[in-house]
XYZ file of C-alpha atoms in Angstrom:
519
model
C 0.000 0.000 0.000
C 2.837 2.394 0.892
C 4.607 1.621 -2.381
C 1.359 2.197 -4.296
C 0.831 5.541 -2.566
C 4.438 6.659 -3.139
C 4.252 5.687 -6.787
C 1.160 7.844 -7.358
C 2.565 10.714 -5.297
C 5.690 10.718 -7.448
C 3.557 11.139 -10.557
C 2.472 14.588 -9.374
C 4.299 17.597 -10.820
C 5.302 19.042 -7.458
C 7.313 21.935 -8.883
C 4.274 23.274 -10.713
C 2.201 22.836 -7.542
C 4.817 24.711 -5.490
C 4.819 27.485 -8.102
C 1.080 27.946 -7.606
C 1.460 28.014 -3.826
C 4.212 30.606 -4.209
C 2.043 32.885 -6.314
C -0.775 32.577 -3.771
C 1.565 33.561 -0.917
C 2.761 36.583 -2.882
C -0.841 37.626 -3.404
C -1.526 37.123 0.308
C 1.386 39.356 1.272
C 0.055 42.088 -1.026
C -3.474 41.799 0.397
C -2.115 42.185 3.940
C -1.084 45.740 3.089
C -4.706 46.861 3.540
C -4.913 45.940 7.263
C -1.434 47.483 7.616
C -2.890 50.795 6.408
C -5.721 50.442 8.941
C -3.151 49.785 11.678
C -1.121 52.842 10.711
C -4.200 55.062 10.786
C -5.088 53.768 14.264
C -1.453 53.689 15.528
C -1.653 50.007 16.460
C 2.056 49.224 16.421
C 2.083 45.768 18.046
C -0.181 44.107 15.437
C 1.632 46.110 12.752
C 4.878 44.342 13.651
C 3.028 41.023 13.429
C 1.779 41.897 9.938
C 5.253 43.049 8.887
C 6.828 39.754 9.947
C 4.107 37.768 8.188
C 4.406 39.797 4.979
C 8.183 39.311 4.882
C 7.802 35.580 5.498
C 5.110 35.214 2.802
C 7.143 37.196 0.281
C 10.335 35.254 0.954
C 8.680 31.838 0.742
C 6.453 32.950 -2.128
C 9.389 34.203 -4.196
C 11.330 31.009 -3.517
C 8.454 28.700 -4.507
C 7.346 30.749 -7.518
C 10.913 30.830 -8.881
C 11.440 27.080 -8.737
C 12.529 25.835 -12.133
C 9.903 23.569 -13.641
C 11.375 20.518 -15.357
C 8.047 19.380 -16.816
C 5.598 21.990 -18.049
C 2.885 19.358 -18.377
C 0.519 18.894 -15.477
C -2.624 16.846 -15.118
C -5.957 17.079 -13.319
C -4.560 15.661 -10.086
C -1.843 18.314 -9.969
C -4.409 21.094 -10.225
C -6.635 19.566 -7.567
C -3.797 19.033 -5.092
C -2.571 22.582 -5.701
C -6.031 23.933 -4.924
C -6.165 22.095 -1.600
C -2.637 23.012 -0.528
C -3.206 26.653 -1.435
C -6.241 26.794 0.855
C -4.317 25.210 3.719
C -1.175 27.309 3.177
C -2.989 30.611 2.834
C -5.036 29.839 5.944
C -1.925 29.051 7.988
C 0.029 32.141 6.988
C -3.104 34.268 7.258
C -3.398 33.206 10.898
C 0.095 34.385 11.865
C -0.821 38.066 12.501
C -3.303 36.950 15.172
C -0.708 34.727 16.810
C 2.362 36.977 16.526
C 0.440 39.956 17.923
C -0.487 37.903 20.989
C -4.167 38.890 20.764
C -5.133 35.246 20.172
C -2.526 33.294 22.153
C -3.249 29.789 20.804
C -1.981 28.965 17.314
C -4.788 26.413 16.909
C -7.337 29.125 17.747
C -5.679 31.472 15.251
C -5.782 28.799 12.578
C -9.429 28.038 13.368
C -10.388 31.709 13.101
C -8.526 32.214 9.829
C -9.797 29.031 8.183
C -13.283 30.044 9.265
C -12.642 33.368 7.542
C -11.169 32.145 4.264
C -13.754 29.379 3.886
C -16.452 31.968 4.763
C -17.727 29.758 7.575
C -17.940 32.556 10.140
C -17.598 30.318 13.207
C -15.506 31.972 15.910
C -13.672 31.060 19.104
C -13.639 34.684 20.292
C -15.757 35.554 23.317
C -14.824 39.263 23.288
C -14.655 40.349 19.668
C -14.327 44.062 20.464
C -11.039 43.375 22.309
C -9.235 42.807 18.999
C -7.377 45.749 17.473
C -9.073 47.395 14.518
C -6.473 46.229 11.976
C -6.979 42.614 13.073
C -10.754 43.064 13.001
C -10.362 44.412 9.474
C -8.155 41.462 8.434
C -10.548 39.006 10.062
C -13.450 40.338 7.972
C -11.303 40.809 4.874
C -10.529 37.072 4.826
C -14.222 36.564 4.043
C -14.042 38.828 1.034
C -10.853 37.155 -0.224
C -12.186 33.645 0.308
C -15.592 34.412 -1.182
C -14.220 34.770 -4.695
C -10.506 35.131 -4.797
C -7.983 32.521 -3.674
C -8.674 29.732 -6.140
C -9.480 32.031 -9.041
C -6.195 33.858 -8.503
C -4.170 30.624 -8.528
C -5.943 29.402 -11.661
C -4.843 32.535 -13.497
C -1.342 31.037 -13.643
C -2.311 27.719 -15.210
C -1.674 26.949 -18.907
C -3.942 28.356 -21.545
C -7.200 26.671 -22.375
C -8.652 26.126 -25.831
C -12.034 26.050 -27.438
C -12.683 22.362 -26.672
C -12.697 22.717 -22.881
C -16.371 23.649 -22.696
C -17.408 20.164 -23.816
C -15.683 18.681 -20.776
C -17.421 21.216 -18.569
C -20.871 20.312 -19.883
C -20.199 16.670 -18.988
C -18.903 17.305 -15.489
C -20.739 20.347 -14.100
C -24.551 20.438 -13.783
C -26.458 23.444 -14.966
C -27.172 25.055 -18.346
C -25.228 28.251 -17.791
C -21.726 27.007 -18.567
C -22.133 27.121 -22.311
C -22.951 30.841 -22.086
C -19.648 31.857 -20.456
C -16.755 33.308 -22.419
C -14.051 30.922 -23.522
C -11.024 32.618 -21.950
C -10.344 32.110 -18.269
C -8.767 35.524 -17.822
C -11.854 37.236 -19.212
C -14.136 35.065 -17.096
C -12.144 35.825 -13.948
C -12.374 39.546 -14.717
C -16.142 39.260 -15.159
C -16.556 37.381 -11.869
C -14.372 39.831 -9.996
C -16.093 42.755 -11.660
C -19.518 41.531 -10.551
C -18.226 40.716 -7.080
C -16.594 44.116 -6.633
C -19.528 45.997 -8.137
C -22.025 44.417 -5.730
C -19.619 45.039 -2.846
C -19.198 48.710 -3.725
C -22.950 49.200 -4.110
C -23.584 47.685 -0.692
C -20.827 49.828 0.817
C -22.449 52.957 -0.606
C -25.855 52.000 0.781
C -24.417 51.342 4.248
C -22.533 54.643 4.229
C -25.728 56.390 3.143
C -27.403 54.991 6.255
C -24.864 56.698 8.502
C -22.655 53.680 9.219
C -18.967 54.539 9.844
C -16.575 53.668 7.018
C -14.698 51.027 9.013
C -17.928 49.303 10.046
C -19.348 49.531 6.523
C -16.240 47.949 5.007
C -16.138 45.063 7.486
C -19.871 44.358 7.148
C -19.606 44.505 3.369
C -16.745 41.999 3.417
C -18.806 39.637 5.566
C -21.894 40.001 3.390
C -20.119 39.666 0.039
C -18.223 36.566 1.099
C -21.341 35.277 2.911
C -19.071 34.737 5.896
C -20.625 36.660 8.758
C -17.687 37.802 10.891
C -19.051 40.813 12.779
C -17.056 43.463 14.631
C -19.452 43.515 17.595
C -20.565 40.742 19.897
C -24.193 41.469 19.044
C -23.426 41.146 15.319
C -25.623 43.346 13.084
C -28.115 43.650 15.943
C -25.696 46.094 17.582
C -26.801 48.839 15.169
C -30.530 48.649 16.090
C -31.336 49.979 12.625
C -34.152 48.876 10.341
C -32.321 50.451 7.386
C -29.121 48.483 8.024
C -31.100 45.260 8.471
C -32.919 45.747 5.166
C -29.776 46.636 3.198
C -27.772 43.680 4.491
C -30.734 41.304 4.031
C -31.080 42.306 0.378
C -27.378 41.969 -0.371
C -27.045 38.659 1.477
C -29.809 37.376 -0.779
C -28.111 38.767 -3.902
C -24.763 37.196 -3.060
C -26.562 33.864 -2.631
C -27.676 33.907 -6.280
C -25.679 32.169 -9.013
C -23.308 34.815 -10.393
C -24.017 33.595 -13.909
C -27.426 35.259 -13.570
C -25.719 38.632 -13.261
C -23.613 37.747 -16.269
C -26.808 37.275 -18.255
C -28.002 40.674 -17.045
C -24.852 42.224 -18.480
C -25.613 40.496 -21.777
C -29.191 41.824 -21.483
C -30.455 38.285 -21.878
C -33.069 37.804 -19.158
C -34.690 34.665 -20.579
C -32.204 32.239 -18.950
C -32.795 34.008 -15.640
C -36.555 33.450 -15.701
C -36.061 29.909 -16.935
C -33.511 29.042 -14.251
C -35.142 26.375 -12.104
C -32.654 26.659 -9.248
C -33.357 30.378 -8.903
C -37.094 29.691 -8.655
C -36.483 27.076 -5.968
C -34.224 29.515 -4.124
C -36.891 32.230 -4.176
C -39.567 29.747 -3.135
C -37.597 28.302 -0.223
C -36.674 31.763 1.103
C -40.208 33.141 0.751
C -41.827 30.079 2.310
C -39.376 30.045 5.226
C -39.924 33.748 5.923
C -43.698 33.297 5.983
C -43.565 30.294 8.316
C -41.039 31.840 10.708
C -42.920 35.144 10.775
C -46.169 33.417 11.743
C -44.368 31.315 14.343
C -42.594 34.236 16.110
C -45.399 36.767 15.737
C -46.292 36.578 19.422
C -42.731 37.505 20.437
C -42.785 40.904 18.723
C -44.975 43.980 18.882
C -46.070 44.103 15.240
C -46.132 42.111 12.013
C -43.516 44.329 10.266
C -41.117 43.803 13.166
C -41.592 40.027 13.012
C -41.080 40.085 9.230
C -37.903 42.148 9.704
C -36.265 39.679 12.072
C -37.580 36.581 10.316
C -36.416 37.688 6.859
C -32.964 38.688 8.107
C -32.319 35.379 9.865
C -33.770 33.229 7.086
C -31.655 34.915 4.407
C -28.585 34.972 6.667
C -28.798 31.223 7.324
C -29.694 29.976 3.837
C -26.903 32.036 2.265
C -24.623 30.747 5.068
C -23.643 34.306 5.979
C -24.330 33.843 9.677
C -25.071 37.426 10.700
C -27.665 37.846 13.449
C -30.051 40.557 14.597
C -31.851 38.354 17.135
C -30.991 35.388 19.337
C -32.936 32.737 17.434
C -32.012 30.285 20.196
C -34.992 31.818 22.013
C -37.405 31.303 19.112
C -40.011 28.506 19.067
C -38.932 25.011 18.035
C -40.580 25.222 14.598
C -38.576 28.329 13.696
C -35.332 26.757 14.897
C -36.001 23.615 12.868
C -36.646 25.694 9.756
C -33.337 27.498 10.267
C -31.606 24.147 10.827
C -33.019 22.901 7.518
C -31.761 26.057 5.793
C -28.267 25.459 7.239
C -28.150 22.237 5.275
C -29.678 23.562 2.045
C -27.418 26.562 1.495
C -27.492 28.998 -1.399
C -27.350 28.601 -5.178
C -24.513 26.902 -7.047
C -22.101 29.457 -8.437
C -22.636 31.888 -5.549
C -20.368 32.731 -2.626
C -22.720 30.835 -0.294
C -22.091 27.399 1.219
C -24.280 24.432 2.105
C -25.099 21.510 -0.129
C -26.601 23.949 -2.674
C -30.162 24.255 -3.901
C -29.364 22.589 -7.216
C -28.127 19.412 -5.499
C -31.226 19.244 -3.314
C -33.371 19.778 -6.365
C -31.742 16.934 -8.301
C -31.839 14.558 -5.324
C -35.564 15.157 -4.821
C -36.191 14.569 -8.524
C -34.160 11.368 -8.319
C -36.275 10.167 -5.383
C -39.453 11.023 -7.267
C -38.232 9.145 -10.318
C -37.380 6.050 -8.269
C -40.832 6.068 -6.657
C -42.452 6.323 -10.085
C -40.440 3.348 -11.278
C -41.818 1.262 -8.427
C -45.264 1.682 -9.958
C -44.099 1.647 -13.571
C -40.915 -0.510 -13.774
C -40.554 -0.095 -17.519
C -40.971 3.653 -17.502
C -38.063 5.470 -19.134
C -37.701 9.017 -17.888
C -34.705 11.276 -17.283
C -34.135 13.953 -14.671
C -34.633 17.368 -16.239
C -33.245 20.697 -15.057
C -34.061 23.839 -17.040
C -35.578 21.621 -19.736
C -32.263 19.807 -20.177
C -31.416 16.244 -19.248
C -29.049 15.776 -16.306
C -26.720 12.939 -17.271
C -26.431 9.837 -15.093
C -22.810 10.558 -14.143
C -23.767 13.909 -12.654
C -26.638 12.372 -10.692
C -24.326 9.641 -9.382
C -21.770 12.254 -8.299
C -24.419 14.191 -6.410
C -25.688 11.067 -4.668
C -22.087 10.192 -3.735
C -21.657 13.726 -2.428
C -24.652 13.292 -0.144
C -23.255 9.995 1.077
C -19.862 11.553 1.823
C -21.607 14.478 3.544
C -23.483 12.155 5.888
C -20.382 10.074 6.677
C -18.365 13.180 7.574
C -21.223 14.510 9.698
C -21.478 11.198 11.564
C -17.729 11.059 12.243
C -17.477 14.719 13.284
C -20.547 14.458 15.524
C -19.047 11.491 17.384
C -15.827 13.445 17.951
C -17.640 16.535 19.240
C -19.837 14.307 21.431
C -16.729 13.500 23.494
C -17.142 16.930 25.110
C -20.551 15.826 26.417
C -22.522 18.887 25.352
C -26.265 18.782 24.850
C -27.648 17.112 21.725
C -28.591 20.397 19.999
C -25.142 21.924 20.434
C -23.358 18.760 19.321
C -25.430 18.321 16.173
C -25.727 21.906 14.983
C -22.075 22.768 15.644
C -21.114 20.159 13.059
C -23.778 21.080 10.521
C -23.083 24.799 10.765
C -19.349 24.373 10.115
C -19.706 21.873 7.280
C -22.292 24.151 5.690
C -20.134 27.283 6.162
C -22.914 28.940 8.177
C -21.190 30.038 11.397
C -23.672 30.173 14.266
C -25.626 27.082 15.201
C -28.030 26.406 18.038
C -27.430 25.878 21.732
C -24.018 26.899 23.083
C -22.743 27.714 19.566
C -25.739 29.927 18.789
C -25.637 33.568 17.700
C -24.808 34.744 21.226
C -22.233 31.979 21.812
C -18.983 30.784 20.251
C -16.878 27.676 19.685
C -14.519 28.482 22.550
C -16.232 25.831 24.698
C -14.579 23.010 22.730
C -11.675 21.446 24.588
C -9.093 18.691 24.379
C -9.185 16.191 21.530
C -12.626 17.233 20.190
C -11.439 20.837 20.114
C -8.345 20.103 18.042
C -10.123 17.720 15.665
C -13.147 19.956 15.273
C -11.086 23.028 14.497
C -8.617 21.353 12.203
C -11.019 19.058 10.346
C -14.618 20.112 10.776
C -14.298 23.850 10.508
C -11.343 23.403 8.237
C -14.239 23.157 6.029
C -11.610 23.084 3.586
C -14.809 21.198 2.796
C -13.747 23.038 -0.316
C -10.459 21.162 0.063
C -12.198 17.880 0.877
C -14.515 18.170 -2.097
C -12.262 19.596 -4.747
C -8.860 18.204 -3.866
C -8.656 15.377 -1.353
C -11.614 13.485 -2.800
C -10.289 13.726 -6.342
C -6.808 12.736 -5.161
C -8.121 9.583 -3.458
C -10.082 8.709 -6.559
C -6.921 9.083 -8.611
C -5.082 6.621 -6.380
C -7.895 4.072 -6.337
C -8.270 4.062 -10.099
C -4.931 5.345 -11.312
C -5.201 4.013 -14.838
C -8.559 5.609 -15.543
C -7.550 8.946 -14.044
C -4.273 9.033 -15.939
C -6.241 8.771 -19.179
C -8.709 11.427 -18.075
C -5.856 13.636 -16.890
C -4.239 13.567 -20.324
C -7.511 14.631 -21.910
C -7.779 17.490 -19.445
C -4.233 18.576 -20.161
C -4.695 18.467 -23.892
C -7.928 20.425 -23.735
C -6.931 22.823 -20.968
C -7.473 22.546 -17.238
C -8.117 26.088 -16.128
C -11.809 26.070 -17.046
C -12.283 22.682 -15.404
C -11.057 23.781 -11.992
C -12.509 27.307 -12.148
C -16.011 26.227 -13.034
C -15.856 23.235 -10.690
C -15.150 25.744 -7.922
C -17.751 28.294 -8.985
C -20.562 25.865 -9.872
C -20.174 22.969 -7.444
C -18.647 24.669 -4.390
């Protein structure tokens, strides 16, 4: 087994992978200049020294790795997938160093937890006194959401070899959804479009928050958390600290918008609204959000003075949870059981594919339910031949099988993580929802890890495992890298053949759209 593993590991083009990691570290060092500016403006010299040391370290290591001479220019699908996973882990580790070197979060594991939670836009925190952090670290903590929401993987992919016109056929076979064929053929142009949309929505939200009288620092941090659907707040009471209907409405609207597939905005730019109205996932997304708001509003009506007030709090929390942002304006731990169960269901569902939101995604849920319906129909009509349709197009069997396997892997990971967290002997609600909320990138759960709590209560072995594995919801890493790597080892011959096809037809689109559509 060891020989088999070593043989497949040696097939990877490690120099190309290290080049990608180097470029990512260089980008990280450049991005850290923004919190440095915040620190200079606020004269926070201790964290500034921590940022300076981290920037120098990232630049030195990044320059070394990016300058490694590549002996083989060819790389295959496995190389790209492993690079993606290692970039997430590496960027998260080095991004945690300012917290640790400044001494404001004394435990390196806690620093790593907080940073991974930021870059993966999970929003779970171990901090019990958020306001005690310096403003430059608060800024960096929120900024990791904005970077992770759209940037790390897309940046790394910009350095991969050029794609050609045949890559789109591979994408149609591997990624569900009808929108892929509408995207432009060049990765660089696509990345610019995605970033343009992402930045435009962020700037618009920032303007609206500033127009409501919110200070610039607060508006920036809240915009970062909303855009990345992460939810790191700069106050212990989260968005509820502002006690503003205007702020609640603005953030609710933009959380919802960032939970929509970004391809829909691309169609708006093209002035082609027909695919938007025909998009089945978008209709499901609207329907789930609207139905949840109505049910929660009716259920909590007796807790508030008026219907508009109940609608305000219900809509904010529903949108915050389904988009996996995790902001809070009310302690929904105190809400009736029906409302809490609806929010728990939304934690699992998540936002649309191709958005910055987490969860299993509406499109996966939609296909699974259609698969169940089809199987039930076949019990009554065994000879019935019918395919699963999405947006009037047939979803191929391979895609359906991948989604069913995804659900199986999801449940296995949840079971394992729940057993580990159960070692701390918390109540059932806390144990269950703490796992679901981290795997779904939501942030707050129910019980002790609710909106007014944190994950600081974890201790010993469950604490280390939960922070390194469960919240290391490098779920993005698990899904896009580790899983594909294991598959490549198990069936090396098949994957070598597929890898050559991917190399010949270009890999950049494969990884980019896998990240945008499936994660």
